[in-house]
Short mmCIF file of C-alpha atoms in Angstrom, two decimals:
data_model
loop_
_atom_site.label_atom_id
_atom_site.label_comp_id
_atom_site.label_asym_id
_atom_site.label_seq_id
_atom_site.Cartn_x
_atom_site.Cartn_y
_atom_site.Cartn_z
CA MET I 21 86.37 80.44 77.24
CA PRO I 22 85.29 83.99 76.42
CA ASP I 23 87.85 86.74 76.65
CA SER I 24 85.59 88.93 78.75
CA TYR I 25 84.31 89.05 82.28
CA SER I 26 80.99 90.32 83.48
CA ALA I 27 79.65 90.09 86.98
CA PRO I 28 77.83 92.36 89.41
CA ASN I 29 81.11 93.24 91.14
CA PRO I 30 82.81 96.63 91.32
CA SER I 31 85.93 94.89 90.04
CA ALA I 32 84.18 94.04 86.76
CA ALA I 33 85.01 97.52 85.44
CA LEU I 34 88.68 96.95 86.29
CA TYR I 35 88.83 93.83 84.16
CA GLU I 36 88.91 95.82 80.93
CA ARG I 37 92.14 97.41 82.16
CA VAL I 38 93.80 94.08 82.98
CA ARG I 39 92.39 91.66 80.41
CA HIS I 40 95.69 91.73 78.49
CA VAL I 41 97.55 90.26 81.49
CA ILE I 42 94.93 88.26 83.41
CA PRO I 43 92.69 85.71 81.65
CA ALA I 44 88.96 85.94 82.41
CA MET I 45 89.05 82.55 84.13
CA GLU I 46 91.71 83.75 86.58
CA TRP I 47 90.00 87.10 87.16
CA ARG I 48 86.92 85.28 88.44
CA VAL I 49 89.11 83.76 91.18
CA PHE I 50 90.42 87.18 92.27
CA ALA I 51 87.28 89.32 91.81
CA ASP I 52 85.76 88.85 95.29
CA ASP I 53 89.08 89.56 97.02
CA ILE I 54 89.68 92.60 94.85
CA ASP I 55 86.21 93.92 95.66
CA ALA I 56 86.87 93.42 99.39
CA ILE I 57 90.23 95.20 99.16
CA LEU I 58 88.71 98.12 97.26
CA ALA I 59 85.97 98.45 99.90
CA LEU I 60 88.53 98.37 102.73
CA LYS I 61 90.63 101.04 101.02
CA ARG I 62 87.64 103.36 100.92
CA ALA I 63 86.53 102.59 104.47
CA ARG I 64 89.99 103.05 106.01
CA ASN I 65 91.24 105.95 103.86
CA ALA I 66 94.08 103.75 102.66
CA VAL I 67 96.38 103.86 99.67
CA ILE I 68 98.12 100.79 98.25
CA LEU I 69 101.64 101.20 96.94
CA ALA I 70 102.83 98.21 94.94
CA HIS I 71 106.33 97.36 93.82
CA ASN I 72 106.88 96.50 90.16
CA TYR I 73 107.33 92.82 91.03
CA GLN I 74 103.81 92.33 92.41
CA THR I 75 101.42 89.91 90.73
CA PRO I 76 99.14 91.37 88.03
CA GLU I 77 95.98 91.27 90.15
CA ILE I 78 97.71 93.43 92.78
CA PHE I 79 99.71 95.63 90.41
CA HIS I 80 96.84 96.31 88.00
CA GLY I 81 93.81 95.53 90.16
CA VAL I 82 94.15 97.19 93.57
CA ALA I 83 97.31 99.31 93.62
CA ASP I 84 96.90 103.06 93.60
CA ILE I 85 100.57 103.75 92.98
CA VAL I 86 103.10 101.42 91.34
CA GLY I 87 106.81 101.69 90.79
CA ASP I 88 110.26 100.79 91.99
CA SER I 89 111.35 101.25 95.59
CA LEU I 90 112.58 104.83 95.06
CA ALA I 91 109.39 105.92 93.30
CA LEU I 92 107.26 104.33 96.02
CA ALA I 93 109.22 106.10 98.75
CA ARG I 94 108.71 109.43 97.00
CA GLU I 95 104.98 108.80 96.55
CA ALA I 96 104.56 107.63 100.15
CA ALA I 97 105.82 111.04 101.27
CA LYS I 98 103.14 112.79 99.18
CA THR I 99 100.04 110.79 100.08
CA ASP I 100 97.20 112.25 102.12
CA ALA I 101 95.81 108.82 103.01
CA ALA I 102 95.67 107.90 106.70
CA MET I 103 96.95 104.39 106.00
CA ILE I 104 99.63 103.16 103.62
CA VAL I 105 99.67 99.54 102.53
CA LEU I 106 102.98 98.73 100.90
CA ALA I 107 102.95 95.63 98.72
CA GLY I 108 106.69 95.14 98.66
CA VAL I 109 109.48 94.16 101.02
CA HIS I 110 110.31 95.29 104.56
CA PHE I 111 112.71 98.11 103.75
CA MET I 112 110.10 99.72 101.50
CA ALA I 113 107.50 99.72 104.28
CA GLU I 114 110.12 100.95 106.75
CA THR I 115 110.99 103.83 104.42
CA ALA I 116 107.31 104.73 104.03
CA LYS I 117 106.96 104.79 107.83
CA LEU I 118 110.05 106.99 108.25
CA LEU I 119 108.58 109.46 105.78
CA ASN I 120 105.12 109.26 107.38
CA PRO I 121 105.59 108.71 111.13
CA GLU I 122 102.02 109.81 111.91
CA LYS I 123 100.45 107.26 109.54
CA THR I 124 99.74 103.58 109.84
CA VAL I 125 101.95 101.63 107.43
CA LEU I 126 101.14 98.00 106.74
CA ILE I 127 102.92 95.30 104.78
CA PRO I 128 100.61 92.51 103.57
CA ASP I 129 103.29 89.82 103.71
CA PRO I 130 105.32 90.01 106.94
CA GLY I 131 107.71 87.42 105.51
CA ALA I 132 108.54 89.49 102.44
CA GLY I 133 112.27 89.95 102.30
CA CYS I 134 114.76 91.22 99.78
CA SER I 135 116.76 88.67 97.86
CA LEU I 136 119.47 91.25 97.19
CA VAL I 137 120.00 91.77 100.91
CA ARG I 138 120.12 88.02 101.51
CA ALA I 139 122.54 87.54 98.62
CA GLY I 140 124.76 90.36 99.88
CA CYS I 141 125.01 88.75 103.30
CA ALA I 142 125.73 85.35 101.80
CA HIS I 143 128.71 86.83 99.96
CA CYS I 144 129.98 88.86 102.89
CA PRO I 145 133.48 87.59 103.76
CA ASN I 146 132.71 87.80 107.49
CA GLY I 147 129.34 86.06 107.24
CA ARG I 148 125.82 87.08 108.19
CA ARG I 149 126.63 87.99 111.78
CA HIS I 150 128.98 90.70 110.58
CA CYS I 151 126.28 92.12 108.30
CA ARG I 152 123.76 92.16 111.16
CA ARG I 153 126.19 93.95 113.47
CA ALA I 154 126.99 96.49 110.76
CA SER I 155 123.27 97.03 110.06
CA PRO I 156 121.19 95.78 113.00
CA ALA I 157 117.80 96.74 111.49
#
């Protein structure tokens, strides 16, 4: 299998940037979706913020800004885009919305949760209900 990718897709130019982390065979699977996402970003004046733990095709292929939750919150406050797509967990999207109340903030995976929050509740001596009462959001 060649270590290159060429196709008439806008994402073909991106492949050179990601070839060290995504094999050409896998890139072919993602290319059409990446092209669609790039087109939607342009059409909707959107920016994609991606947490460090995102998969390589998201992190390297479609994200405009990458980083940890604090860095993403800071960058969300600076963006001029009308729409923020936060590839991360709920609290990151909630923070972006708090900092940008006039903008649309989307989270691609509504089921994305934080394992640290779940683990904290599991270890809470009063159980999950106590954690929810203490922090109802």
